[in-house]
Short mmCIF file of C-alpha atoms in Angstrom, two decimals:
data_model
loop_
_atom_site.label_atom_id
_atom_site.label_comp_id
_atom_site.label_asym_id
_atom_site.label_seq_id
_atom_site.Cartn_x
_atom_site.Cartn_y
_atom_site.Cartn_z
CA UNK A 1 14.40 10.02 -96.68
CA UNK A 2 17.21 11.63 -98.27
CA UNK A 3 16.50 10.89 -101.51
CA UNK A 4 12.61 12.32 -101.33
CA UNK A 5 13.59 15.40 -99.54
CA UNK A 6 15.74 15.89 -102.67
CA UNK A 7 12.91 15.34 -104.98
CA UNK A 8 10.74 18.53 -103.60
CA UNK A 9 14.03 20.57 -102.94
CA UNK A 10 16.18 20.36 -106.09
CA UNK A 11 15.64 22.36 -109.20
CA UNK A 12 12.69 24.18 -107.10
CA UNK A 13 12.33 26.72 -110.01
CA UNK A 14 12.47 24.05 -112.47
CA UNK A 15 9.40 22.08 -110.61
CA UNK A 16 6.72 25.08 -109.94
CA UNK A 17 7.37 25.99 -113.24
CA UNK A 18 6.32 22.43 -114.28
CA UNK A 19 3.21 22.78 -111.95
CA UNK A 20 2.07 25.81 -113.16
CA UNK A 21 1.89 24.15 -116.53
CA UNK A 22 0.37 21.33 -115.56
CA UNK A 23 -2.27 23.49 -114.41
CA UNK A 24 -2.91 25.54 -117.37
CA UNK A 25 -2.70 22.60 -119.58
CA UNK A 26 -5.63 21.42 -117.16
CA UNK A 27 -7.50 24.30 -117.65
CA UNK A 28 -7.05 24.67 -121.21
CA UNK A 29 -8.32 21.36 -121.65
CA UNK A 30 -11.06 21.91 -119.69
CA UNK A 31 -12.32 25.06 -121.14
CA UNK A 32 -12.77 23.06 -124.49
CA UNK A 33 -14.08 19.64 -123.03
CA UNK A 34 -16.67 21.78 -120.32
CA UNK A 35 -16.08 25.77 -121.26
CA UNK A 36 -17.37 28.52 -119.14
CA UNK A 37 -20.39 30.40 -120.46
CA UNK A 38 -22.82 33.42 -119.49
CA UNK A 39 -26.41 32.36 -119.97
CA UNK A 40 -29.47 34.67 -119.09
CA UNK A 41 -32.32 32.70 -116.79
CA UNK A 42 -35.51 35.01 -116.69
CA UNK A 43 -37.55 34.69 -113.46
CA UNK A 44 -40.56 36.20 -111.68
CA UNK A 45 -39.62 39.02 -109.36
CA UNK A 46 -40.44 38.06 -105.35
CA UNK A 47 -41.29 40.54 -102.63
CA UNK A 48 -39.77 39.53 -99.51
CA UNK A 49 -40.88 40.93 -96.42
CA UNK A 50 -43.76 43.23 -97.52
CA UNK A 51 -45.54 42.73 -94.01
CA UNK A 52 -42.63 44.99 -92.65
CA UNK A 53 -43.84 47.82 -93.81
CA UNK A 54 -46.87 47.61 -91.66
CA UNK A 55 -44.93 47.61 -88.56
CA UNK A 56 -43.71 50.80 -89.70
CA UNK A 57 -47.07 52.36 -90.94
CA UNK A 58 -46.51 51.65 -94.67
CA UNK A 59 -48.06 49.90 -97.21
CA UNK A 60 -46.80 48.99 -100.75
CA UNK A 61 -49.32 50.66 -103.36
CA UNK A 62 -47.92 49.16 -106.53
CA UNK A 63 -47.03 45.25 -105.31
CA UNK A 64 -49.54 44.04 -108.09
CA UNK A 65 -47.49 45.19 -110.46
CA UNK A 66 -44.26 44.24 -108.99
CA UNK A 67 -45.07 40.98 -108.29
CA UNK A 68 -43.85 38.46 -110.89
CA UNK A 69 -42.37 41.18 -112.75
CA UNK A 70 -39.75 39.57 -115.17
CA UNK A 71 -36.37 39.72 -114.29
CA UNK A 72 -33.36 38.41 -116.31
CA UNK A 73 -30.63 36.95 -114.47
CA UNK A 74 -27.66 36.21 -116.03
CA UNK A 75 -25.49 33.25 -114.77
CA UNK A 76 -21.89 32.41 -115.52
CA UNK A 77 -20.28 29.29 -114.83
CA UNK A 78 -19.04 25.70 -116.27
CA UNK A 79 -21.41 24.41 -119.00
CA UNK A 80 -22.46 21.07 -117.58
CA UNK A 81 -23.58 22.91 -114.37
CA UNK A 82 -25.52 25.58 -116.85
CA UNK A 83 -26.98 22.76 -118.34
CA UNK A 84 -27.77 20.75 -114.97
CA UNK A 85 -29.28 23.49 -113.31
CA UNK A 86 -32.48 23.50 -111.87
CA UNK A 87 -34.29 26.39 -112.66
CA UNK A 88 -36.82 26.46 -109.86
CA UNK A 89 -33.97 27.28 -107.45
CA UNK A 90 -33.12 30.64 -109.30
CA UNK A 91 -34.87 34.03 -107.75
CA UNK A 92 -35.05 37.58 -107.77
CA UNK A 93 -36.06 39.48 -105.18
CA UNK A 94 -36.98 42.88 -103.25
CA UNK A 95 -36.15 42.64 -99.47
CA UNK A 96 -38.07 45.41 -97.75
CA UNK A 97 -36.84 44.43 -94.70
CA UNK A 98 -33.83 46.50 -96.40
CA UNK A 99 -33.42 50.38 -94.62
CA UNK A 100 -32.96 51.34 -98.18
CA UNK A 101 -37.07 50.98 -97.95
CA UNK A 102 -38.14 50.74 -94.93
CA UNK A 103 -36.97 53.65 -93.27
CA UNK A 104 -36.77 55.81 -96.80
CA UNK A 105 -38.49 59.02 -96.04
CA UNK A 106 -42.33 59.85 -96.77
CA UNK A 107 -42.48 60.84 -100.14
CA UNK A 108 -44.62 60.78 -102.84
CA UNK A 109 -42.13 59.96 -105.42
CA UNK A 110 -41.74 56.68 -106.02
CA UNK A 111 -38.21 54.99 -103.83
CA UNK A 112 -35.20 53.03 -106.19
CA UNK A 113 -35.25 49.45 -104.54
CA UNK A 114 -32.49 47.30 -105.41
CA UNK A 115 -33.11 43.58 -107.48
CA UNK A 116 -31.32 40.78 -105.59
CA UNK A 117 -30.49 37.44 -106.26
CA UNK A 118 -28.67 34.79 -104.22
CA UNK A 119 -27.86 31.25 -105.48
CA UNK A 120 -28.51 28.49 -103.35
CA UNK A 121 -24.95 26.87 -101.87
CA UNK A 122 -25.68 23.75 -104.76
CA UNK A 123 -25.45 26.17 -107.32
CA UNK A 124 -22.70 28.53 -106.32
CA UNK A 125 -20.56 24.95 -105.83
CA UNK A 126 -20.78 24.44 -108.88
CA UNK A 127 -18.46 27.44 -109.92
CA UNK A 128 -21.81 29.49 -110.68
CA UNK A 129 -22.59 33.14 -109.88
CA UNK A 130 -24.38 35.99 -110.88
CA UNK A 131 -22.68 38.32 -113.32
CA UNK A 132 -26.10 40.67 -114.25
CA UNK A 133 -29.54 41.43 -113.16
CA UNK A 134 -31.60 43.72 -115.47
CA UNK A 135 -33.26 45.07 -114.27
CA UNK A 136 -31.37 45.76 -111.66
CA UNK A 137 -33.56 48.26 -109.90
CA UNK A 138 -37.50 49.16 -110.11
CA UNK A 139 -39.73 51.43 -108.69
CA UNK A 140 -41.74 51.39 -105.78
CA UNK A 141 -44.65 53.32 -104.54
CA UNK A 142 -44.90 53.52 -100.56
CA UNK A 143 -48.09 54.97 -98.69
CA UNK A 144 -48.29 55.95 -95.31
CA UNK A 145 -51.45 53.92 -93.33
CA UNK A 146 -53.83 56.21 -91.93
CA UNK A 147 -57.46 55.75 -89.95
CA UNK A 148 -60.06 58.20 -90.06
CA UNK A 149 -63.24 58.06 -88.82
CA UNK A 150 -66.20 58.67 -91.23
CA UNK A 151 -70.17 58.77 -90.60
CA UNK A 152 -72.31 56.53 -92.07
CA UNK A 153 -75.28 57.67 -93.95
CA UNK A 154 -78.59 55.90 -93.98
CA UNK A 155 -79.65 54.50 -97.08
CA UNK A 156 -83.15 53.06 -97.27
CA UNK A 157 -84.24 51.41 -100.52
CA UNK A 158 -87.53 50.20 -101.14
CA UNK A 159 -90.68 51.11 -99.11
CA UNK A 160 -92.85 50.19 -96.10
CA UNK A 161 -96.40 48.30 -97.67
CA UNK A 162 -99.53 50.50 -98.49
CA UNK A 163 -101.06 52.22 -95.60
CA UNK A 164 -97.81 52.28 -93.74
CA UNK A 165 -95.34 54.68 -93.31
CA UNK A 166 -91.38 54.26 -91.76
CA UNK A 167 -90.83 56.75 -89.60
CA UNK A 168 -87.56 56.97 -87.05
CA UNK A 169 -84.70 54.70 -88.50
CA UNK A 170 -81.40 54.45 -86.08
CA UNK A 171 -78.12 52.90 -87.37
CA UNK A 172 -75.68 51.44 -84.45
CA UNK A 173 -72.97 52.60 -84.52
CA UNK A 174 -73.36 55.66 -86.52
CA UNK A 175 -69.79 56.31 -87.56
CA UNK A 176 -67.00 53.81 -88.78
CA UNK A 177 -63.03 54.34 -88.44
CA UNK A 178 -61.44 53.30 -91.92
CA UNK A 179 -57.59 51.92 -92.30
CA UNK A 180 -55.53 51.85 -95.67
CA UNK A 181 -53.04 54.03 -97.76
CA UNK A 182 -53.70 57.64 -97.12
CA UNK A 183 -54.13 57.75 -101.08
CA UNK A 184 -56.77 55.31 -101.33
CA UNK A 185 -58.67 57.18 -98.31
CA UNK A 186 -58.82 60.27 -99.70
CA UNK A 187 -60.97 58.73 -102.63
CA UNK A 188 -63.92 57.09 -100.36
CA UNK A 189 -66.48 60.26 -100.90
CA UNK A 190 -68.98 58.67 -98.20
CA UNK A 191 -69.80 55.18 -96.31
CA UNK A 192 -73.26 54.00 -96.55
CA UNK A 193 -75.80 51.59 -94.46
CA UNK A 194 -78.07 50.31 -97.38
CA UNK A 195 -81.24 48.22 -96.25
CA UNK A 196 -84.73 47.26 -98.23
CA UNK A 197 -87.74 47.26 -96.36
CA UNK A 198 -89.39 44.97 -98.70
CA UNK A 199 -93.39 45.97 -97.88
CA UNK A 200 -92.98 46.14 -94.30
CA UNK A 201 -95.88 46.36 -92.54
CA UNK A 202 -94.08 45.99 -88.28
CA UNK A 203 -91.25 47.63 -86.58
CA UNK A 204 -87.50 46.43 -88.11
CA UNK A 205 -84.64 45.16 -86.43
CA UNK A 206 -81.48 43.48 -88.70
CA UNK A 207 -78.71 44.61 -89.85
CA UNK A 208 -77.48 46.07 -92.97
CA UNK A 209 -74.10 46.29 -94.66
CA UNK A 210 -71.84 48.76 -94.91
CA UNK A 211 -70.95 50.03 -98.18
CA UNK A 212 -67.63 52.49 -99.67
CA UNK A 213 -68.52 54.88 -102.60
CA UNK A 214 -66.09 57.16 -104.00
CA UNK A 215 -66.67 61.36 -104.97
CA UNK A 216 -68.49 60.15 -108.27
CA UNK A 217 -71.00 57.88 -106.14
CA UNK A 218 -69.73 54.70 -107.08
CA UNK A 219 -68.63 51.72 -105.34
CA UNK A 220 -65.12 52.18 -104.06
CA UNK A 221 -63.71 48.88 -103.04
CA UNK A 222 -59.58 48.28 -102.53
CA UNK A 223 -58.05 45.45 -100.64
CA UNK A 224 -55.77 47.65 -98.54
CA UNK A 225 -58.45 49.24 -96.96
CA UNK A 226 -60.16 47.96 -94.15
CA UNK A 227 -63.19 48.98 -91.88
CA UNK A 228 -63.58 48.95 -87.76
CA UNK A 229 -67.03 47.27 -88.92
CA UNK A 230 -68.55 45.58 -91.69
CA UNK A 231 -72.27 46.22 -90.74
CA UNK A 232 -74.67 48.09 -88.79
CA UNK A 233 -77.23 47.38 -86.56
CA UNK A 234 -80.49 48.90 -87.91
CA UNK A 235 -83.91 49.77 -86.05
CA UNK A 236 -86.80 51.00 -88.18
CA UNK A 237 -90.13 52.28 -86.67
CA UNK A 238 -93.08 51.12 -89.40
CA UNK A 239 -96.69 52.43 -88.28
CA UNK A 240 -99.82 53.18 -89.84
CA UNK A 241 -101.43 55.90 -91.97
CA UNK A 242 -104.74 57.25 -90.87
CA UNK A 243 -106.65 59.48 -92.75
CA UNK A 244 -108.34 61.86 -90.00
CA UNK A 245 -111.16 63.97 -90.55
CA UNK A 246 -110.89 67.61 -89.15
CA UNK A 247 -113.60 69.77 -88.45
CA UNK A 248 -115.28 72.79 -89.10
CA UNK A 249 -113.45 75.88 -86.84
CA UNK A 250 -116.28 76.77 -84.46
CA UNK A 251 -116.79 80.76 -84.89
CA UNK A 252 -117.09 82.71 -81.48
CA UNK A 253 -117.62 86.56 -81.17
CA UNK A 254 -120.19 89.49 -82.60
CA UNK A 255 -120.58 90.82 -85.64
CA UNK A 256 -122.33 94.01 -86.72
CA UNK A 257 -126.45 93.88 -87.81
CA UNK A 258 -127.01 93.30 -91.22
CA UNK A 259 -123.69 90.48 -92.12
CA UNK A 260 -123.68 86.95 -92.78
CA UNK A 261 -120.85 84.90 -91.78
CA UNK A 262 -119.99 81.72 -93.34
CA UNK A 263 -116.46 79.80 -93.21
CA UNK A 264 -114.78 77.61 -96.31
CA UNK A 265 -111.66 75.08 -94.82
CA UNK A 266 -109.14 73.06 -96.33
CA UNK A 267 -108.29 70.14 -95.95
CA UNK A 268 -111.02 68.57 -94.43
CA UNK A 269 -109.16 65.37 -94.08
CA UNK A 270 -105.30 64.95 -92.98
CA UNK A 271 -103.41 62.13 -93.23
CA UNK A 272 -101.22 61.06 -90.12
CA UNK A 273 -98.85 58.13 -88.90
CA UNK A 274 -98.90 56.64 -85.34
CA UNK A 275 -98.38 53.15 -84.23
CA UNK A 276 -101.99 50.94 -83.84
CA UNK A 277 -102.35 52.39 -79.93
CA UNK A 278 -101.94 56.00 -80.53
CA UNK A 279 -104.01 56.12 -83.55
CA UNK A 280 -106.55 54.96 -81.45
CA UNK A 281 -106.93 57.98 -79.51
CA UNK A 282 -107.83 60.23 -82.18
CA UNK A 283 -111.05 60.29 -84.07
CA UNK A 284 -110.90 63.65 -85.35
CA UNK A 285 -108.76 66.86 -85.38
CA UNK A 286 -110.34 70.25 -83.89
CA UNK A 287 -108.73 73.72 -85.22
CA UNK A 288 -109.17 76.34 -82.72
CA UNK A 289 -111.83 78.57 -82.26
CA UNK A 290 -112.05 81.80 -84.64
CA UNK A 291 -112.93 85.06 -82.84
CA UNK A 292 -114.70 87.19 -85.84
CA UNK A 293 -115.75 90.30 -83.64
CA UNK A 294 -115.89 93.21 -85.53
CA UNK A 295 -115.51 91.30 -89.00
CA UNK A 296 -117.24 92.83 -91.97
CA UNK A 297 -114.72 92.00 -94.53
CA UNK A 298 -113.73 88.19 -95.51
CA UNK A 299 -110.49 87.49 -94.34
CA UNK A 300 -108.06 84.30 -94.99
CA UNK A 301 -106.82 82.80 -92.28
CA UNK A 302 -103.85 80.10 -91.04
CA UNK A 303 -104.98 77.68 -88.12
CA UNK A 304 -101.74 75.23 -86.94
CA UNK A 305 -102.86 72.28 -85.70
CA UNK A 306 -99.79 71.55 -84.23
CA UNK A 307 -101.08 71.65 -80.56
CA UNK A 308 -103.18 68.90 -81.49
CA UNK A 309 -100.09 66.23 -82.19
CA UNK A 310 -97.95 67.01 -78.98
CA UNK A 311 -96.36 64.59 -76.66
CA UNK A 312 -99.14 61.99 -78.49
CA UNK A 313 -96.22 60.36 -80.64
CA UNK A 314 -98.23 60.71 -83.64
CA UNK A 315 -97.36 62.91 -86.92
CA UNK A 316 -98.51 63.97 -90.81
CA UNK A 317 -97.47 62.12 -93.74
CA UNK A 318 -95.52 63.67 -95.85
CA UNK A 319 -96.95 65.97 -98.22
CA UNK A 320 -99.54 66.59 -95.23
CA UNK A 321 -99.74 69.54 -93.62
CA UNK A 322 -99.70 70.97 -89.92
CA UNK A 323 -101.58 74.23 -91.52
CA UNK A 324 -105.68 74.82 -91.90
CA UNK A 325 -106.32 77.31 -94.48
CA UNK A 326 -109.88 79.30 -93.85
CA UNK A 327 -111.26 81.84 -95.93
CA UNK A 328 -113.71 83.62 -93.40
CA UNK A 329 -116.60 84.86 -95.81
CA UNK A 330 -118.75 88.24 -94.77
CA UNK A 331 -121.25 89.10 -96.54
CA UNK A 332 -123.86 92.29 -95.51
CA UNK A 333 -127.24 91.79 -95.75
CA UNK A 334 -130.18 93.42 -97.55
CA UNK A 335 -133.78 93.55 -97.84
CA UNK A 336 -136.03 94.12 -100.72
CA UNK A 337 -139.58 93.73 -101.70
CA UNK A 338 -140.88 91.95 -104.79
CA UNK A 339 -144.42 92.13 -106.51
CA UNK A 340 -145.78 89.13 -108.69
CA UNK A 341 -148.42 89.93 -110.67
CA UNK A 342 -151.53 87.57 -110.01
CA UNK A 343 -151.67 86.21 -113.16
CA UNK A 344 -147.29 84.59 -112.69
CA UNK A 345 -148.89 83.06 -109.43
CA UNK A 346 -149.27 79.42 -109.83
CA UNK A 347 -152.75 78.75 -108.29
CA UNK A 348 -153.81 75.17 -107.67
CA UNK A 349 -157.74 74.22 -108.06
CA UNK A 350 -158.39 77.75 -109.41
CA UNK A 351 -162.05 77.62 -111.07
CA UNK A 352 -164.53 79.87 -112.85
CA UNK A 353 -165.98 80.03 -108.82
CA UNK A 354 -162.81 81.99 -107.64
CA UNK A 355 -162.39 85.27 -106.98
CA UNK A 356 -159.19 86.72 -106.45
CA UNK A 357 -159.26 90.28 -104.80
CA UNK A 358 -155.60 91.16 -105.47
CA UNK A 359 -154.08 92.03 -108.39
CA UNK A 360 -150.35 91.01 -107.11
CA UNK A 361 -148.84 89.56 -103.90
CA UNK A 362 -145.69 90.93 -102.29
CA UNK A 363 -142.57 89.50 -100.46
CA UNK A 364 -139.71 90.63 -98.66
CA UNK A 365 -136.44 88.78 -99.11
CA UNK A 366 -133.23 89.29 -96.97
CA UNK A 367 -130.16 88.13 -97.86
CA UNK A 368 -126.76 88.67 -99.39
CA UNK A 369 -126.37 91.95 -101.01
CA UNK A 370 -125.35 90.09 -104.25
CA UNK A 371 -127.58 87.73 -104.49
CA UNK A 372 -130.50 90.09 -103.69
CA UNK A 373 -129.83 92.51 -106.35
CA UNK A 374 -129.46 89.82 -108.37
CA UNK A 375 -132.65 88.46 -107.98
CA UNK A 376 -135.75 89.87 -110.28
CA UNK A 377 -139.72 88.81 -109.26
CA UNK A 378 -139.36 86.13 -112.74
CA UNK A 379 -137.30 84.07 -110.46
CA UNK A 380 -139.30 83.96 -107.60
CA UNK A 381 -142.13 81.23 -107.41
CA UNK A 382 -145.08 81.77 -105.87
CA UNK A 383 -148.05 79.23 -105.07
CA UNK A 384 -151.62 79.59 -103.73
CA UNK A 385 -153.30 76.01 -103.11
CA UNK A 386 -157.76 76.16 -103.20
CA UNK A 387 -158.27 73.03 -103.88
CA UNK A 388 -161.17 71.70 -101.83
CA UNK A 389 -162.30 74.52 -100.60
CA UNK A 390 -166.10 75.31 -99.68
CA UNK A 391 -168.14 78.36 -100.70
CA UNK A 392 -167.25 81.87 -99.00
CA UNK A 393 -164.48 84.14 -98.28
CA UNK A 394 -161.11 82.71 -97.37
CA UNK A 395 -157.60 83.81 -96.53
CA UNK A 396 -154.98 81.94 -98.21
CA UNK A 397 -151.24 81.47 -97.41
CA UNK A 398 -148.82 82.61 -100.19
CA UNK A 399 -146.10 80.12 -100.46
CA UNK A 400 -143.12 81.39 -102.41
CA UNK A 401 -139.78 79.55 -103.28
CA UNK A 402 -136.68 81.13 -102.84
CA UNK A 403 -132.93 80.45 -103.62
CA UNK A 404 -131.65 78.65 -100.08
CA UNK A 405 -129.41 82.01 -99.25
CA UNK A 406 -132.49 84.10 -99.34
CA UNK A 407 -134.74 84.73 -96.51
CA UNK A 408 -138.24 85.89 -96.50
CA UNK A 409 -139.11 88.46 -93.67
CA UNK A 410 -142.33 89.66 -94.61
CA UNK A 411 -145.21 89.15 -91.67
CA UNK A 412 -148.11 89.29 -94.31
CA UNK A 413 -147.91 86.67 -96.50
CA UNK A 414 -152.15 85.86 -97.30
CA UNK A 415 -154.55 87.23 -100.04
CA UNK A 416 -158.37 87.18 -99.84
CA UNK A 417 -160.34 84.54 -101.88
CA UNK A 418 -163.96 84.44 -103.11
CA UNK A 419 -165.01 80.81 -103.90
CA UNK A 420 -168.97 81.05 -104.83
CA UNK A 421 -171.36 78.64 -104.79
CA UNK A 422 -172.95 77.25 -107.68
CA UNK A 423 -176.75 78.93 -107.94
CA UNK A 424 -174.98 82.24 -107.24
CA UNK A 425 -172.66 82.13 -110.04
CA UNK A 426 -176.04 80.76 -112.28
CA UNK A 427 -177.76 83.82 -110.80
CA UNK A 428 -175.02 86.15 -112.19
CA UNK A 429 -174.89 84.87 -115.64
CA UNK A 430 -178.56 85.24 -116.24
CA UNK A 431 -178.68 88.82 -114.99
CA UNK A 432 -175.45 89.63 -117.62
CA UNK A 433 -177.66 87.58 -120.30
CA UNK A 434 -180.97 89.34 -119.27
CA UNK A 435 -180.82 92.74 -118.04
CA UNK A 436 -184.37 94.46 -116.72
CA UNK A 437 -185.87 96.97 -119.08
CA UNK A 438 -186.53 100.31 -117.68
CA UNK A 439 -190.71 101.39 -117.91
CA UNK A 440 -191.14 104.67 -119.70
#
């Protein structure tokens, strides 16, 4: 026991000094058998804990190009470990569980986020750590999350078949609250319920989907936003089109002697919608009744046929119109008399046997002002019909033909006719031929 206790006790200075060189001698032979080296490892940078930032009303705006982002990590240790390593167990990371980020204030600068990366305890045994990361820091882009509420606008493509006509469309609901990066919400310009009604020809009830455009009117679509609803209910009313016939305004009231009244309309036909029951309670449309006392002047009037369309659920098409334009025409009147010779009268079964006493017949026309002084005796016809008739003195109706706007107001309307008989006109001749001498 002695003799051991005197081995680690004697010449003490003499024996660490020994150790100590035993040491470096190990050392410096390991250094050339297994030397230490720095060697850079490049890896994919890992975001760890994104889905924190949602519990704190945050969202990362610029992960896509974070993630993966190459990162060099440079490694010193013993070479056979270098070489031995297993690559798939080196990282580099962002922890946003870090306060660094998550409670960094609102700002829209982008935040300095540290690059970490731990070895695994089988690396780090090895006599392995991490002398550089580069690089060591990178930017990233926080947003605060928002929801606002936006109405939906109804977008119907396509049309209703021929003859039909879409009439009230209702969305449910009508307004949709929107989540995401306040960045990315102040680019969606409007929200949209788009639906095709593909010919229809009966009442519509589907759904439709909603749709994001941006400011520019295009489609606006990003991943971090999301919607309270991704479609609408949708209820559209399809009826028919009928045309409808309207007719004339009835005229009530006096006028002064002597004018004409007459009435021009448009349109005479409207179109309207209405399902198959309510058109069937309208056959035509009446315009209400014109009062023209006192007129003696054309006037254009407005008739709205509005009254005519309440509480009966029906309406005009488009392009129709709820207004009857009238042009209330007054004309005065005039009378004039016209002589035709004889010889313009067209005389039917007029022989050498007739005798006509007149020289002319006469007519009085009333009418329009215009038209009467427009009109000269050439225009007028006038006919006297003898066929058939037997010897002796007759009175004969003058027929005359007038324009349709003309009016004839004479009482007398006959001239006297001869026809003689046969003997009697032989009788005549021979007396003209032979005239009795006169005895001296």
């Amino acid at each position: 026991m002695k003799k051991l206790t005197e081995i680690f006790t004697k010449d003490p200075i003499l024996k660490i000094g020994a150790l100590l060189t035993s040491i470096l001698i190990w050392f410096i032979c390991m250094n050339i058998t297994d030397p230490v080296e720095k060697r850079p490892f490049q890896v994919g940078l890992i975001l760890m804990n994104e889905t924190a930032l949602s519990g704190n009303q945050r969202v990362l705006m610029n992960g896509s190009s974070l993630s993966g982002k190459p990162i060099t990590v440079t490694l010193e240790g013993p070479r056979s470990a270098l070489d031995s390593l297993d690559r798939a167990r080196l990282s580099a990371y962002i922890d946003f569980k870090l306060a660094e980020i998550l409670y960094a204030p609102q700002t829209n600068e982008p935040i300095t986020a540290s690059v970490r990366s731990d070895l695994p305890p089988e690396i780090s045994s090895k006599g392995i750590q991490v002398t550089n990361i580069s690089p060591s820091t990178v930017d990233i882009s926080l947003d605060k999350i928002v929801t606002m509420t936006k109405a939906i606008t109804k977008n119907i493509i396509g049309d209703v078949a021929d003859g039909y006509k879409s009439r009230a469309v209702v969305i449910t609901p009508e307004t949709i609250y929107i989540t995401g990066p306040q960045l990315s919400l102040a680019n969606i310009g409007s929200v949209r319920a788009e639906y095709d009604l593909n010919s229809a020809t009966e009442n519509v009830h589907d759904t439709a989907k909603i749709k994001l455009y941006d400011w520019e009117g295009k489609v606006f679509t990003d991943d971090s936003v999301s919607l309270s609803d991704e479609d609408v209910s949708i209820d559209v009313e399809v009826n028919r089109i009928a045309k409808i016939p309207v007719t004339q305004p009835e005229i009530v009231g006096t006028i002064p002697d002597n004018y004409e009244i007459s009435i021009e309309y448009e349109p005479r036909y409207i179109e309207i919608v209405g399902s198959e029951e309510e058109l069937k309670n309208i056959k035509f449309i009446t315009p209400e009744r014109i009062d023209v006392t006192g007129f003696t002047e054309s006037k254009d009037l407005k008739l709205d046929i509005r009254g005519q369309f309440i509480n009966t659920g029906l309406d005009v098409v488009d392009g129709s119109t709820y207004t009857l334009d009238v042009h209330v025409i007054v004309n005065k009147l005039i009378e004039a008399e016209y002589v035709i010779p004889i010889d313009k009268v067209n005389i039917s079964g007029y022989t050498n046997d007739t005798e006509i006493s007149a020289d002319s017949v006469a007519v009085t026309l009333k009418g329009i002002e215009s038209v009467i002084n427009a009109l000269t005796p050439e225009k007028i016809n006038a006919w006297i019909v003898l066929d058939h008739l037997e010897p002796g003195e007759h009175r004969i109706k003058v027929t005359f033909v007038v324009p349709t706007n003309v009016e004839i107001v004479s009482d007398d309307l006959y001239i006297d006719v001869l026809i003689k008989a046969q003997d009697e006109e032989a009788e005549t001749a021979q007396d003209t031929e032979n005239p009795a001498t006169e005895t001296p």
